[in-house]
Amino acid sequence: MINYNTLLAVVDDERDTQPALSRAAELAAHTQAGIIVMMVVYDFSYEMTTMLSADEREAMRSAVIKERTGWLNALLASYHIEPEQLIVQWHSRNYEAIIRTAVSQQADIVIKASRKSDDLASVIFTPTDWHLMRKCPTPVLMVKEHAWPPQGNIIAAVNVGTEDSEHAQLNEKITDIAKDYADLLTGSVHLVNAYPIAPVSIAIEIPEFDTQAYHHAVREHHLQEMQAYRSRYQLDDDHCHVHEGLPETVVASMADQLDAELVVIGTVGRVGLSAAFIGNTAEQVIDNLDCDVLAVKPDGFVCPLSPA
């Protein structure tokens, strides 16, 4: 059962629309949770004005915050939202300000509109969305321009073939949350599982390797695991989907076929060089979807950010 007390909705003043506010208002109506609305502002040129004193630069920053606060109040009135708290913060790193606010305010979820990133820039500069999914201990709901009608489909992206206990526990958490959202929105849960393709290099290096037999064995293993997994949650067989391919491709394809309203996915918070060059499945899935994505962390996740 979803029991939210505080929602943290992040506003992006560079957007013409604010789907994060719309989604926060909808969730608040279902859960009676309070809404904290936050916007992070920053202008590097203000920090580079060396001819001004520190007090003058602070006055300039305060003027920007005051102006943005007024704009935000007018925006909230148009969305008929009366927030429990309104936060406009000057910070050079959006994600740090958002995460620290979520932690300090004990938010149950962070709601933010997502935007598709340039592929090259994504490798060199990690976008705020990616940082949030890797480092925020609170579930992060990345919202796109997509409605949440009744009787919609909620996808739980799972890996039923895993032998890792942490990933198995994360599967259960993802499925439980998907069922909770399905109950909240009078929708249906679908389990989606991708299994890997046999590496081409194996057939080249080992001529006697039977690729077809490998494909069949892997598929049968995942199908059997899915049957056992779905029975625990009393889900119909036609709501369970096992397909060969990369998770981001399979999940996106099924979300499109089912016209899903929401995909629930787990992210283990990969950081460092592996994050920069390999990326994260959750991040890749988001770029391929036209619906909302709820990224959740495994139990016991520790935020890598140091206390403010």
XYZ file of C-alpha atoms in Angstrom:
308
model
C 0.000 0.000 0.000
C 1.309 3.445 -0.961
C 1.511 5.654 2.109
C 3.075 8.945 1.030
C 3.199 11.862 3.450
C 5.452 14.251 1.548
C 6.009 14.655 -2.187
C 8.919 16.720 -3.510
C 8.006 18.183 -6.911
C 10.870 19.755 -8.867
C 10.039 22.601 -11.250
C 12.145 23.346 -14.332
C 11.696 26.988 -15.341
C 13.062 26.251 -18.826
C 10.003 24.142 -19.665
C 6.782 25.480 -21.159
C 4.770 22.901 -19.216
C 5.328 21.330 -15.804
C 4.234 17.674 -15.887
C 5.926 17.106 -12.520
C 3.429 19.482 -10.896
C 0.496 17.787 -12.594
C 1.663 14.374 -11.455
C 2.357 15.580 -7.907
C -1.161 17.022 -7.690
C -2.608 13.725 -8.929
C -0.613 11.648 -6.431
C -1.505 14.022 -3.607
C -5.198 13.647 -4.454
C -4.869 9.845 -4.196
C -2.710 9.750 -1.067
C -3.559 13.000 0.783
C 0.185 13.729 0.890
C 1.559 17.232 1.213
C 3.556 18.754 -1.645
C 6.880 20.545 -1.330
C 7.676 22.451 -4.517
C 11.316 23.150 -5.307
C 13.218 25.004 -7.996
C 16.997 25.267 -8.274
C 18.414 28.394 -9.908
C 21.962 29.294 -10.863
C 23.773 31.676 -13.184
C 27.524 31.224 -13.451
C 27.980 34.768 -14.733
C 26.897 36.085 -11.333
C 29.804 34.274 -9.719
C 32.285 35.663 -12.253
C 31.452 39.335 -11.711
C 34.760 40.148 -9.987
C 34.127 43.888 -10.040
C 31.327 43.413 -7.503
C 31.812 42.736 -3.824
C 30.644 39.558 -2.144
C 27.692 41.453 -0.660
C 26.712 42.824 -4.055
C 26.865 39.380 -5.638
C 24.738 38.014 -2.798
C 22.223 40.806 -3.388
C 22.064 39.867 -7.078
C 21.462 36.228 -6.207
C 18.753 37.208 -3.720
C 17.061 39.323 -6.389
C 16.989 36.374 -8.784
C 15.577 34.078 -6.092
C 12.896 36.648 -5.229
C 11.897 37.044 -8.874
C 11.757 33.271 -9.427
C 9.744 32.805 -6.242
C 7.142 35.249 -7.527
C 7.035 33.461 -10.876
C 6.675 30.117 -9.114
C 3.807 31.336 -6.915
C 1.918 32.457 -10.028
C 2.629 29.110 -11.694
C 1.319 27.138 -8.707
C -1.863 29.181 -8.698
C -2.471 28.128 -12.312
C -2.076 24.471 -11.249
C -4.319 25.029 -8.180
C -1.549 23.786 -5.891
C -1.015 25.123 -2.386
C 2.341 23.652 -1.324
C 3.242 22.890 2.235
C 6.569 24.514 1.485
C 8.077 26.440 -1.423
C 11.841 26.245 -1.898
C 13.862 28.276 -4.407
C 17.543 27.515 -3.929
C 20.690 28.860 -5.560
C 22.997 25.933 -6.301
C 25.444 25.064 -9.071
C 24.554 21.361 -8.918
C 20.826 20.795 -9.234
C 20.928 17.158 -8.200
C 22.791 17.856 -4.954
C 20.267 20.480 -3.918
C 17.351 18.176 -4.790
C 18.772 15.132 -2.988
C 19.691 17.051 0.153
C 16.265 18.666 0.229
C 14.574 15.276 -0.212
C 16.591 13.870 2.692
C 16.189 16.874 5.016
C 12.441 17.140 4.344
C 11.965 13.351 4.620
C 10.245 13.250 1.245
C 8.746 9.909 0.254
C 9.330 10.488 -3.446
C 10.985 12.990 -5.790
C 8.912 13.923 -8.846
C 10.705 15.528 -11.779
C 10.028 15.959 -15.478
C 12.575 14.162 -17.655
C 14.049 15.313 -20.917
C 15.880 13.296 -23.548
C 19.625 13.859 -23.483
C 22.025 14.127 -26.363
C 23.852 10.790 -26.668
C 27.358 12.282 -26.796
C 26.721 14.709 -23.954
C 25.348 11.850 -21.886
C 28.712 10.113 -21.978
C 30.789 13.180 -21.109
C 28.430 15.124 -18.832
C 25.997 13.191 -16.676
C 22.572 14.947 -16.669
C 20.741 15.798 -13.461
C 18.246 13.003 -14.079
C 20.997 10.415 -14.177
C 22.623 11.737 -11.007
C 19.276 11.585 -9.210
C 18.670 7.987 -10.190
C 22.168 6.939 -9.148
C 22.446 8.845 -5.898
C 19.028 9.763 -4.504
C 17.989 7.361 -1.705
C 14.358 8.357 -2.245
C 12.369 6.837 -5.155
C 12.541 9.130 -8.180
C 9.538 9.481 -10.504
C 10.638 10.785 -13.894
C 7.567 12.230 -15.567
C 6.887 12.623 -19.264
C 3.908 14.124 -21.092
C 1.720 11.058 -20.614
C -1.646 10.670 -18.910
C -2.527 8.264 -16.102
C -6.024 7.101 -17.070
C -7.923 4.484 -15.011
C -7.491 0.813 -15.950
C -4.018 1.572 -17.300
C -1.015 -0.740 -17.424
C 1.869 -0.632 -14.944
C 5.081 -2.435 -15.906
C 7.458 -3.970 -13.374
C 10.825 -4.431 -15.095
C 12.313 -7.497 -13.389
C 15.162 -9.951 -13.864
C 13.706 -13.260 -12.750
C 16.763 -15.192 -13.930
C 19.146 -13.560 -11.472
C 21.029 -15.590 -8.881
C 22.108 -12.472 -6.981
C 20.186 -12.068 -3.715
C 20.281 -8.253 -3.839
C 18.756 -8.213 -7.314
C 16.173 -10.811 -6.260
C 15.108 -8.594 -3.346
C 14.989 -5.629 -5.719
C 12.712 -7.640 -8.039
C 10.290 -8.121 -5.154
C 10.413 -4.448 -4.205
C 9.762 -3.387 -7.812
C 6.814 -5.783 -8.130
C 5.287 -4.760 -4.799
C 5.489 -1.085 -5.757
C 4.006 -1.779 -9.205
C 1.081 -3.595 -7.566
C 0.590 -0.706 -5.144
C 0.425 1.780 -8.022
C -1.933 -0.502 -9.921
C -4.240 -0.548 -6.886
C -3.947 3.235 -6.545
C -4.768 3.835 -10.208
C -7.151 0.876 -10.670
C -4.720 -0.496 -13.237
C -3.039 -3.808 -14.103
C 0.483 -5.053 -13.440
C 2.621 -6.557 -16.190
C 5.960 -8.233 -15.501
C 8.586 -7.714 -18.202
C 11.826 -9.696 -18.264
C 14.629 -9.576 -20.820
C 17.175 -12.344 -21.273
C 20.537 -12.036 -23.046
C 21.506 -13.000 -26.560
C 24.421 -15.422 -26.894
C 27.650 -13.479 -27.561
C 28.704 -13.800 -31.195
C 32.321 -14.213 -30.080
C 31.522 -17.581 -28.462
C 30.462 -19.134 -31.771
C 33.602 -17.749 -33.421
C 36.018 -18.877 -30.711
C 34.304 -22.228 -30.072
C 33.099 -23.650 -33.417
C 31.310 -26.568 -31.740
C 29.236 -24.213 -29.564
C 25.535 -24.739 -30.323
C 24.086 -21.229 -30.374
C 20.537 -22.416 -31.018
C 20.629 -24.817 -28.067
C 22.010 -22.033 -25.879
C 19.202 -19.684 -26.895
C 16.624 -22.371 -26.145
C 18.122 -23.218 -22.742
C 18.321 -19.587 -21.643
C 14.763 -18.879 -22.781
C 13.395 -21.974 -21.017
C 15.213 -21.020 -17.830
C 13.700 -17.522 -17.810
C 10.238 -18.816 -18.716
C 10.325 -21.303 -15.835
C 11.588 -18.662 -13.426
C 8.837 -16.295 -14.570
C 6.168 -18.943 -14.018
C 7.381 -19.521 -10.470
C 7.694 -15.781 -9.815
C 4.265 -14.788 -11.156
C 2.517 -17.499 -9.122
C 3.725 -15.817 -5.923
C 1.933 -12.637 -6.974
C -1.100 -14.362 -8.474
C -0.629 -12.668 -11.838
C -2.153 -14.020 -15.046
C 0.185 -15.632 -17.561
C -0.739 -13.110 -20.255
C 0.534 -10.338 -17.953
C 4.030 -11.849 -17.922
C 6.395 -11.142 -20.809
C 9.767 -12.816 -21.394
C 11.739 -11.691 -24.452
C 15.276 -11.936 -25.764
C 17.226 -8.710 -26.001
C 18.621 -5.786 -24.069
C 16.430 -4.615 -21.154
C 16.119 -1.074 -22.518
C 14.903 -2.411 -25.870
C 12.557 -5.060 -24.480
C 11.016 -2.829 -21.797
C 10.521 0.047 -24.233
C 8.920 -2.262 -26.799
C 6.498 -3.730 -24.257
C 5.666 -0.307 -22.835
C 4.737 0.803 -26.341
C 2.686 -2.337 -27.053
C 0.823 -2.067 -23.737
C 0.549 1.731 -23.878
C 1.900 1.679 -20.325
C 1.305 4.572 -17.955
C 4.239 3.762 -15.702
C 7.353 1.579 -15.682
C 8.865 0.674 -12.300
C 12.544 -0.144 -12.523
C 15.386 -0.712 -10.076
C 18.715 1.066 -10.174
C 21.678 0.030 -8.050
C 23.292 3.466 -8.214
C 26.390 2.759 -10.295
C 29.023 5.495 -10.017
C 32.542 6.152 -11.280
C 34.014 5.249 -14.664
C 31.585 2.379 -15.217
C 28.724 4.843 -14.949
C 30.347 7.295 -17.338
C 31.209 4.808 -20.063
C 28.713 1.988 -19.618
C 25.719 3.898 -18.347
C 22.868 2.439 -16.352
C 20.014 0.283 -17.632
C 17.466 2.504 -15.888
C 18.893 5.570 -17.620
C 18.838 3.930 -21.035
C 15.271 2.752 -20.490
C 14.136 6.286 -19.665
C 15.473 7.642 -22.953
C 13.509 4.993 -24.850
C 10.151 5.440 -23.119
C 7.236 7.794 -23.646
C 5.694 7.138 -20.239
C 6.630 7.778 -16.620
C 9.447 5.843 -14.969
C 9.754 5.198 -11.243
C 13.349 4.372 -10.284
C 13.787 2.677 -6.909
C 16.881 1.690 -4.960
C 17.526 -1.594 -3.156
C 16.986 -1.644 0.590
C 20.032 -0.468 2.482
C 21.219 1.874 -0.276
C 23.538 4.581 1.059
C 23.602 7.953 -0.670
C 27.166 8.747 -1.823
C 26.743 12.482 -1.156
C 28.368 13.781 2.003
C 26.095 15.627 4.466
C 25.575 19.312 3.692
